[in-house]
Amino acid sequence: MVPVPPEEQGTAAPSDDEARWRDAFRRATSSSWAVSIGAVILAVLAGSVMIAVTDPEVQKAAGYFFSRPSDMISAIGQAVGGAYAALFRGAVYDYRADDFATGIRPFMQSLTYATPLILAGLGVALGFRAGLFNIGGQGQMLASAAAAGWVGFAFDLPAGIHLLVAVVAGAVAGALWAGIAGALKAYTGAHEVIVTIMLNYVAFYLLSYLLATPGLLQAPGSANPKTPPMKDTALYPKLFGDKYALHAGFLVALGAVVVIWWLLSRSRMGFTFRMVGENPYAARVAGVDVRRKTVEAMLASGALIGLAGGTQVLGLITTGFGSDIDAGIGFDAITVALLGGSQPVGVLGAGILFGGFKAGGSTMQASQGIPIEIVLVVQSLIVLFIAAPPLVRAIFRLPQPGTRPTKAAKSAKDSKPAPSEKKGADA
């Protein structure tokens, strides 16, 4: 028999089921998913504080707080509750609508905004898994939008083929623009962060020149830096008719999630990407061409971001676009990839969440007078908390990853008789 330590005497060992559930709970709370959820909760709480502080009614009630504290508490509840109720109505479901078809329109809009975020987030996440910090999403989206848009308005092709050629052109342009940084990283040692930042500026000013020059991307007969509208044969079809803005690009995003999951989890190429990302020196010793894989990873990352740029000009802004077509998605994709833990399914959820923030933020501003910057602050705080997982774990008392099983689970395991002891007892 195994002797029981004095400090554990008198404590009944938990059953196998109880120990198993405790161990499962420990594993769940020590994962990166728990940190992501905790970061969102903390950011929302911080946003609630800012909403309450900036609300005029709360400020007015604070002047006589000590005489009637219930007024201030009620004002805070109305301000915060009204703000997030408006966010829900603008992002998920408008329960004030007359019918279900109208009420579900905000969710369709959220999915529309989430489409490029998912694709660009997948591109950034793929770079993260390969050990590359691709923050050149803005430049890659601008390059892809220019290529896809040019094919979309300058060519006369049959429906279907026209859309396919435009989408491929955007993906290739994004891949080539990212491939520049990948090649410089692989063969000269230039840091991809610096190179991609510089390429963002190059792409922005290059597109500005193309839009301001007649005969290139500028609409004929117009002095505005804007392209002509896309032709109908090059547009993503609407999934549920003209009543909703959601287009087939969302299906492309869902397909990309499945493909990247398979690539990273089930393919040899994905395994080498992850190997290079974990330890390029060990990968080189194992026979992996690290330079080649670096370039391939950046090409794949840029192609995904290029698909995001294509959805902007072929699905959302189809009447012509300017140099602001990226709409900050290139940088928001970094947040989406971080919040999703660089996992395809996580990126899908994070993209939908941020699409909801974008769709519901305008409703919150219009109906409650809440500054739209509050939503941006919440998004920024999510990044802050994601970048500080020890802080999130300390606040919510989450176990550290890789910790040993709890004493209860261990004692339950130790309390089981060994096979030899059991045979002796039976004898």
mmCIF file with all atom_site columns, C-alpha atoms in Angstrom, residues 81-231:
data_model
loop_
_atom_site.group_PDB
_atom_site.id
_atom_site.type_symbol
_atom_site.label_atom_id
_atom_site.label_alt_id
_atom_site.label_comp_id
_atom_site.label_asym_id
_atom_site.label_entity_id
_atom_site.label_seq_id
_atom_site.pdbx_PDB_ins_code
_atom_site.Cartn_x
_atom_site.Cartn_y
_atom_site.Cartn_z
_atom_site.occupancy
_atom_site.B_iso_or_equiv
_atom_site.pdbx_formal_charge
_atom_site.auth_seq_id
_atom_site.auth_comp_id
_atom_site.auth_asym_id
_atom_site.auth_atom_id
_atom_site.pdbx_PDB_model_num
ATOM 1   C CA . GLY A 1 81  ? -27.327 48.270 -21.472 1.00 0.00 ? 81  GLY A CA 1
ATOM 2   C CA . GLY A 1 82  ? -28.638 50.550 -24.192 1.00 0.00 ? 82  GLY A CA 1
ATOM 3   C CA . ALA A 1 83  ? -25.259 50.665 -25.931 1.00 0.00 ? 83  ALA A CA 1
ATOM 4   C CA . TYR A 1 84  ? -24.772 46.916 -26.064 1.00 0.00 ? 84  TYR A CA 1
ATOM 5   C CA . ALA A 1 85  ? -28.430 46.329 -26.952 1.00 0.00 ? 85  ALA A CA 1
ATOM 6   C CA . ALA A 1 86  ? -27.914 48.635 -29.937 1.00 0.00 ? 86  ALA A CA 1
ATOM 7   C CA . LEU A 1 87  ? -24.711 46.761 -30.784 1.00 0.00 ? 87  LEU A CA 1
ATOM 8   C CA . PHE A 1 88  ? -26.684 43.497 -30.746 1.00 0.00 ? 88  PHE A CA 1
ATOM 9   C CA . ARG A 1 89  ? -29.443 44.945 -32.938 1.00 0.00 ? 89  ARG A CA 1
ATOM 10  C CA . GLY A 1 90  ? -26.912 46.174 -35.458 1.00 0.00 ? 90  GLY A CA 1
ATOM 11  C CA . ALA A 1 91  ? -24.749 43.056 -35.510 1.00 0.00 ? 91  ALA A CA 1
ATOM 12  C CA . VAL A 1 92  ? -26.921 40.003 -34.793 1.00 0.00 ? 92  VAL A CA 1
ATOM 13  C CA . TYR A 1 93  ? -30.670 40.501 -34.877 1.00 0.00 ? 93  TYR A CA 1
ATOM 14  C CA . ASP A 1 94  ? -32.933 43.530 -34.875 1.00 0.00 ? 94  ASP A CA 1
ATOM 15  C CA . TYR A 1 95  ? -35.734 42.425 -32.562 1.00 0.00 ? 95  TYR A CA 1
ATOM 16  C CA . ARG A 1 96  ? -37.603 45.648 -33.303 1.00 0.00 ? 96  ARG A CA 1
ATOM 17  C CA . ALA A 1 97  ? -38.077 44.715 -36.965 1.00 0.00 ? 97  ALA A CA 1
ATOM 18  C CA . ASP A 1 98  ? -41.494 43.804 -38.328 1.00 0.00 ? 98  ASP A CA 1
ATOM 19  C CA . ASP A 1 99  ? -40.488 40.416 -39.726 1.00 0.00 ? 99  ASP A CA 1
ATOM 20  C CA . PHE A 1 100 ? -37.692 37.866 -39.485 1.00 0.00 ? 100 PHE A CA 1
ATOM 21  C CA . ALA A 1 101 ? -36.283 38.669 -42.933 1.00 0.00 ? 101 ALA A CA 1
ATOM 22  C CA . THR A 1 102 ? -35.685 42.265 -41.905 1.00 0.00 ? 102 THR A CA 1
ATOM 23  C CA . GLY A 1 103 ? -34.504 41.368 -38.421 1.00 0.00 ? 103 GLY A CA 1
ATOM 24  C CA . ILE A 1 104 ? -31.781 39.022 -39.661 1.00 0.00 ? 104 ILE A CA 1
ATOM 25  C CA . ARG A 1 105 ? -30.351 41.617 -42.038 1.00 0.00 ? 105 ARG A CA 1
ATOM 26  C CA . PRO A 1 106 ? -27.777 42.897 -39.465 1.00 0.00 ? 106 PRO A CA 1
ATOM 27  C CA . PHE A 1 107 ? -26.291 39.412 -39.133 1.00 0.00 ? 107 PHE A CA 1
ATOM 28  C CA . MET A 1 108 ? -25.976 39.165 -42.904 1.00 0.00 ? 108 MET A CA 1
ATOM 29  C CA . GLN A 1 109 ? -24.182 42.502 -42.874 1.00 0.00 ? 109 GLN A CA 1
ATOM 30  C CA . SER A 1 110 ? -21.848 41.238 -40.155 1.00 0.00 ? 110 SER A CA 1
ATOM 31  C CA . LEU A 1 111 ? -20.978 38.203 -42.268 1.00 0.00 ? 111 LEU A CA 1
ATOM 32  C CA . THR A 1 112 ? -20.355 40.495 -45.236 1.00 0.00 ? 112 THR A CA 1
ATOM 33  C CA . TYR A 1 113 ? -17.898 42.586 -43.234 1.00 0.00 ? 113 TYR A CA 1
ATOM 34  C CA . ALA A 1 114 ? -16.365 39.423 -41.804 1.00 0.00 ? 114 ALA A CA 1
ATOM 35  C CA . THR A 1 115 ? -15.589 37.904 -45.213 1.00 0.00 ? 115 THR A CA 1
ATOM 36  C CA . PRO A 1 116 ? -12.379 39.853 -45.997 1.00 0.00 ? 116 PRO A CA 1
ATOM 37  C CA . LEU A 1 117 ? -11.365 39.732 -42.318 1.00 0.00 ? 117 LEU A CA 1
ATOM 38  C CA . ILE A 1 118 ? -11.505 35.923 -42.337 1.00 0.00 ? 118 ILE A CA 1
ATOM 39  C CA . LEU A 1 119 ? -9.472  35.627 -45.527 1.00 0.00 ? 119 LEU A CA 1
ATOM 40  C CA . ALA A 1 120 ? -6.877  38.193 -44.495 1.00 0.00 ? 120 ALA A CA 1
ATOM 41  C CA . GLY A 1 121 ? -6.755  36.739 -40.976 1.00 0.00 ? 121 GLY A CA 1
ATOM 42  C CA . LEU A 1 122 ? -6.030  33.312 -42.435 1.00 0.00 ? 122 LEU A CA 1
ATOM 43  C CA . GLY A 1 123 ? -3.163  34.809 -44.416 1.00 0.00 ? 123 GLY A CA 1
ATOM 44  C CA . VAL A 1 124 ? -1.634  36.437 -41.337 1.00 0.00 ? 124 VAL A CA 1
ATOM 45  C CA . ALA A 1 125 ? -2.198  33.278 -39.263 1.00 0.00 ? 125 ALA A CA 1
ATOM 46  C CA . LEU A 1 126 ? -0.465  31.150 -41.880 1.00 0.00 ? 126 LEU A CA 1
ATOM 47  C CA . GLY A 1 127 ? 2.525   33.469 -41.706 1.00 0.00 ? 127 GLY A CA 1
ATOM 48  C CA . PHE A 1 128 ? 2.526   33.226 -37.900 1.00 0.00 ? 128 PHE A CA 1
ATOM 49  C CA . ARG A 1 129 ? 2.566   29.421 -38.050 1.00 0.00 ? 129 ARG A CA 1
ATOM 50  C CA . ALA A 1 130 ? 5.573   29.609 -40.368 1.00 0.00 ? 130 ALA A CA 1
ATOM 51  C CA . GLY A 1 131 ? 7.403   32.021 -38.065 1.00 0.00 ? 131 GLY A CA 1
ATOM 52  C CA . LEU A 1 132 ? 6.724   35.090 -40.219 1.00 0.00 ? 132 LEU A CA 1
ATOM 53  C CA . PHE A 1 133 ? 5.126   38.342 -39.051 1.00 0.00 ? 133 PHE A CA 1
ATOM 54  C CA . ASN A 1 134 ? 3.311   39.475 -42.171 1.00 0.00 ? 134 ASN A CA 1
ATOM 55  C CA . ILE A 1 135 ? 2.005   42.956 -41.356 1.00 0.00 ? 135 ILE A CA 1
ATOM 56  C CA . GLY A 1 136 ? 1.907   43.963 -45.005 1.00 0.00 ? 136 GLY A CA 1
ATOM 57  C CA . GLY A 1 137 ? -1.773  43.158 -45.397 1.00 0.00 ? 137 GLY A CA 1
ATOM 58  C CA . GLN A 1 138 ? -2.584  46.721 -46.439 1.00 0.00 ? 138 GLN A CA 1
ATOM 59  C CA . GLY A 1 139 ? -0.147  46.696 -49.338 1.00 0.00 ? 139 GLY A CA 1
ATOM 60  C CA . GLN A 1 140 ? -1.125  43.211 -50.434 1.00 0.00 ? 140 GLN A CA 1
ATOM 61  C CA . MET A 1 141 ? -4.817  44.138 -50.379 1.00 0.00 ? 141 MET A CA 1
ATOM 62  C CA . LEU A 1 142 ? -4.172  47.279 -52.409 1.00 0.00 ? 142 LEU A CA 1
ATOM 63  C CA . ALA A 1 143 ? -2.146  45.325 -54.974 1.00 0.00 ? 143 ALA A CA 1
ATOM 64  C CA . SER A 1 144 ? -4.819  42.642 -55.240 1.00 0.00 ? 144 SER A CA 1
ATOM 65  C CA . ALA A 1 145 ? -7.645  45.192 -55.440 1.00 0.00 ? 145 ALA A CA 1
ATOM 66  C CA . ALA A 1 146 ? -5.855  46.964 -58.287 1.00 0.00 ? 146 ALA A CA 1
ATOM 67  C CA . ALA A 1 147 ? -5.352  43.721 -60.218 1.00 0.00 ? 147 ALA A CA 1
ATOM 68  C CA . ALA A 1 148 ? -8.822  42.277 -59.566 1.00 0.00 ? 148 ALA A CA 1
ATOM 69  C CA . GLY A 1 149 ? -10.503 45.627 -60.199 1.00 0.00 ? 149 GLY A CA 1
ATOM 70  C CA . TRP A 1 150 ? -8.643  46.170 -63.456 1.00 0.00 ? 150 TRP A CA 1
ATOM 71  C CA . VAL A 1 151 ? -9.728  42.752 -64.727 1.00 0.00 ? 151 VAL A CA 1
ATOM 72  C CA . GLY A 1 152 ? -13.225 43.454 -63.432 1.00 0.00 ? 152 GLY A CA 1
ATOM 73  C CA . PHE A 1 153 ? -13.836 46.652 -65.423 1.00 0.00 ? 153 PHE A CA 1
ATOM 74  C CA . ALA A 1 154 ? -11.418 46.439 -68.368 1.00 0.00 ? 154 ALA A CA 1
ATOM 75  C CA . PHE A 1 155 ? -12.192 42.988 -69.791 1.00 0.00 ? 155 PHE A CA 1
ATOM 76  C CA . ASP A 1 156 ? -15.248 41.569 -71.529 1.00 0.00 ? 156 ASP A CA 1
ATOM 77  C CA . LEU A 1 157 ? -15.499 37.913 -70.581 1.00 0.00 ? 157 LEU A CA 1
ATOM 78  C CA . PRO A 1 158 ? -18.397 35.491 -70.083 1.00 0.00 ? 158 PRO A CA 1
ATOM 79  C CA . ALA A 1 159 ? -20.037 35.392 -66.680 1.00 0.00 ? 159 ALA A CA 1
ATOM 80  C CA . GLY A 1 160 ? -18.311 32.965 -64.346 1.00 0.00 ? 160 GLY A CA 1
ATOM 81  C CA . ILE A 1 161 ? -15.060 33.010 -66.275 1.00 0.00 ? 161 ILE A CA 1
ATOM 82  C CA . HIS A 1 162 ? -14.776 36.755 -65.780 1.00 0.00 ? 162 HIS A CA 1
ATOM 83  C CA . LEU A 1 163 ? -15.221 36.415 -62.016 1.00 0.00 ? 163 LEU A CA 1
ATOM 84  C CA . LEU A 1 164 ? -12.764 33.521 -61.830 1.00 0.00 ? 164 LEU A CA 1
ATOM 85  C CA . VAL A 1 165 ? -10.083 35.420 -63.769 1.00 0.00 ? 165 VAL A CA 1
ATOM 86  C CA . ALA A 1 166 ? -10.552 38.511 -61.602 1.00 0.00 ? 166 ALA A CA 1
ATOM 87  C CA . VAL A 1 167 ? -10.318 36.492 -58.367 1.00 0.00 ? 167 VAL A CA 1
ATOM 88  C CA . VAL A 1 168 ? -7.195  34.683 -59.556 1.00 0.00 ? 168 VAL A CA 1
ATOM 89  C CA . ALA A 1 169 ? -5.627  37.968 -60.642 1.00 0.00 ? 169 ALA A CA 1
ATOM 90  C CA . GLY A 1 170 ? -6.194  39.433 -57.185 1.00 0.00 ? 170 GLY A CA 1
ATOM 91  C CA . ALA A 1 171 ? -4.757  36.371 -55.439 1.00 0.00 ? 171 ALA A CA 1
ATOM 92  C CA . VAL A 1 172 ? -1.691  36.329 -57.694 1.00 0.00 ? 172 VAL A CA 1
ATOM 93  C CA . ALA A 1 173 ? -1.069  40.046 -57.170 1.00 0.00 ? 173 ALA A CA 1
ATOM 94  C CA . GLY A 1 174 ? -1.279  39.661 -53.395 1.00 0.00 ? 174 GLY A CA 1
ATOM 95  C CA . ALA A 1 175 ? 1.009   36.630 -53.486 1.00 0.00 ? 175 ALA A CA 1
ATOM 96  C CA . LEU A 1 176 ? 3.629   38.387 -55.603 1.00 0.00 ? 176 LEU A CA 1
ATOM 97  C CA . TRP A 1 177 ? 3.558   41.488 -53.399 1.00 0.00 ? 177 TRP A CA 1
ATOM 98  C CA . ALA A 1 178 ? 4.090   39.352 -50.301 1.00 0.00 ? 178 ALA A CA 1
ATOM 99  C CA . GLY A 1 179 ? 6.637   37.225 -52.148 1.00 0.00 ? 179 GLY A CA 1
ATOM 100 C CA . ILE A 1 180 ? 8.931   40.237 -52.401 1.00 0.00 ? 180 ILE A CA 1
ATOM 101 C CA . ALA A 1 181 ? 9.203   40.334 -48.617 1.00 0.00 ? 181 ALA A CA 1
ATOM 102 C CA . GLY A 1 182 ? 9.555   36.558 -48.463 1.00 0.00 ? 182 GLY A CA 1
ATOM 103 C CA . ALA A 1 183 ? 12.422  36.494 -50.971 1.00 0.00 ? 183 ALA A CA 1
ATOM 104 C CA . LEU A 1 184 ? 14.250  39.319 -49.220 1.00 0.00 ? 184 LEU A CA 1
ATOM 105 C CA . LYS A 1 185 ? 13.793  37.523 -45.892 1.00 0.00 ? 185 LYS A CA 1
ATOM 106 C CA . ALA A 1 186 ? 15.019  34.198 -47.266 1.00 0.00 ? 186 ALA A CA 1
ATOM 107 C CA . TYR A 1 187 ? 18.012  35.301 -49.324 1.00 0.00 ? 187 TYR A CA 1
ATOM 108 C CA . THR A 1 188 ? 19.225  38.518 -47.700 1.00 0.00 ? 188 THR A CA 1
ATOM 109 C CA . GLY A 1 189 ? 18.043  38.167 -44.098 1.00 0.00 ? 189 GLY A CA 1
ATOM 110 C CA . ALA A 1 190 ? 15.961  41.365 -44.271 1.00 0.00 ? 190 ALA A CA 1
ATOM 111 C CA . HIS A 1 191 ? 13.329  41.388 -41.532 1.00 0.00 ? 191 HIS A CA 1
ATOM 112 C CA . GLU A 1 192 ? 9.843   40.850 -42.940 1.00 0.00 ? 192 GLU A CA 1
ATOM 113 C CA . VAL A 1 193 ? 8.300   43.411 -40.575 1.00 0.00 ? 193 VAL A CA 1
ATOM 114 C CA . ILE A 1 194 ? 10.390  46.275 -41.964 1.00 0.00 ? 194 ILE A CA 1
ATOM 115 C CA . VAL A 1 195 ? 10.008  45.143 -45.568 1.00 0.00 ? 195 VAL A CA 1
ATOM 116 C CA . THR A 1 196 ? 6.239   44.683 -45.397 1.00 0.00 ? 196 THR A CA 1
ATOM 117 C CA . ILE A 1 197 ? 5.781   48.085 -43.740 1.00 0.00 ? 197 ILE A CA 1
ATOM 118 C CA . MET A 1 198 ? 7.724   49.751 -46.543 1.00 0.00 ? 198 MET A CA 1
ATOM 119 C CA . LEU A 1 199 ? 5.797   47.788 -49.162 1.00 0.00 ? 199 LEU A CA 1
ATOM 120 C CA . ASN A 1 200 ? 2.564   49.120 -47.659 1.00 0.00 ? 200 ASN A CA 1
ATOM 121 C CA . TYR A 1 201 ? 3.656   52.667 -48.466 1.00 0.00 ? 201 TYR A CA 1
ATOM 122 C CA . VAL A 1 202 ? 4.869   51.653 -51.925 1.00 0.00 ? 202 VAL A CA 1
ATOM 123 C CA . ALA A 1 203 ? 1.527   50.014 -52.727 1.00 0.00 ? 203 ALA A CA 1
ATOM 124 C CA . PHE A 1 204 ? -0.474  52.968 -51.402 1.00 0.00 ? 204 PHE A CA 1
ATOM 125 C CA . TYR A 1 205 ? 1.357   55.609 -53.426 1.00 0.00 ? 205 TYR A CA 1
ATOM 126 C CA . LEU A 1 206 ? 1.554   53.392 -56.497 1.00 0.00 ? 206 LEU A CA 1
ATOM 127 C CA . LEU A 1 207 ? -2.204  52.856 -56.423 1.00 0.00 ? 207 LEU A CA 1
ATOM 128 C CA . SER A 1 208 ? -2.749  56.582 -55.841 1.00 0.00 ? 208 SER A CA 1
ATOM 129 C CA . TYR A 1 209 ? -0.712  57.299 -58.971 1.00 0.00 ? 209 TYR A CA 1
ATOM 130 C CA . LEU A 1 210 ? -2.626  54.732 -61.028 1.00 0.00 ? 210 LEU A CA 1
ATOM 131 C CA . LEU A 1 211 ? -5.955  56.167 -59.860 1.00 0.00 ? 211 LEU A CA 1
ATOM 132 C CA . ALA A 1 212 ? -4.946  59.740 -60.679 1.00 0.00 ? 212 ALA A CA 1
ATOM 133 C CA . THR A 1 213 ? -3.597  58.965 -64.158 1.00 0.00 ? 213 THR A CA 1
ATOM 134 C CA . PRO A 1 214 ? -6.033  58.877 -67.109 1.00 0.00 ? 214 PRO A CA 1
ATOM 135 C CA . GLY A 1 215 ? -5.764  55.697 -69.131 1.00 0.00 ? 215 GLY A CA 1
ATOM 136 C CA . LEU A 1 216 ? -4.634  53.555 -66.228 1.00 0.00 ? 216 LEU A CA 1
ATOM 137 C CA . LEU A 1 217 ? -7.096  52.880 -63.390 1.00 0.00 ? 217 LEU A CA 1
ATOM 138 C CA . GLN A 1 218 ? -8.870  56.217 -63.375 1.00 0.00 ? 218 GLN A CA 1
ATOM 139 C CA . ALA A 1 219 ? -12.412 56.217 -64.727 1.00 0.00 ? 219 ALA A CA 1
ATOM 140 C CA . PRO A 1 220 ? -12.572 57.767 -68.228 1.00 0.00 ? 220 PRO A CA 1
ATOM 141 C CA . GLY A 1 221 ? -13.784 61.363 -68.254 1.00 0.00 ? 221 GLY A CA 1
ATOM 142 C CA . SER A 1 222 ? -13.453 61.728 -64.476 1.00 0.00 ? 222 SER A CA 1
ATOM 143 C CA . ALA A 1 223 ? -11.058 63.884 -62.500 1.00 0.00 ? 223 ALA A CA 1
ATOM 144 C CA . ASN A 1 224 ? -11.603 61.912 -59.295 1.00 0.00 ? 224 ASN A CA 1
ATOM 145 C CA . PRO A 1 225 ? -9.050  59.276 -58.234 1.00 0.00 ? 225 PRO A CA 1
ATOM 146 C CA . LYS A 1 226 ? -11.523 56.450 -58.643 1.00 0.00 ? 226 LYS A CA 1
ATOM 147 C CA . THR A 1 227 ? -11.952 53.464 -60.953 1.00 0.00 ? 227 THR A CA 1
ATOM 148 C CA . PRO A 1 228 ? -14.937 52.729 -63.186 1.00 0.00 ? 228 PRO A CA 1
ATOM 149 C CA . PRO A 1 229 ? -17.612 50.395 -61.776 1.00 0.00 ? 229 PRO A CA 1
ATOM 150 C CA . MET A 1 230 ? -17.047 46.662 -62.062 1.00 0.00 ? 230 MET A CA 1
ATOM 151 C CA . LYS A 1 231 ? -18.888 44.824 -64.807 1.00 0.00 ? 231 LYS A CA 1
#
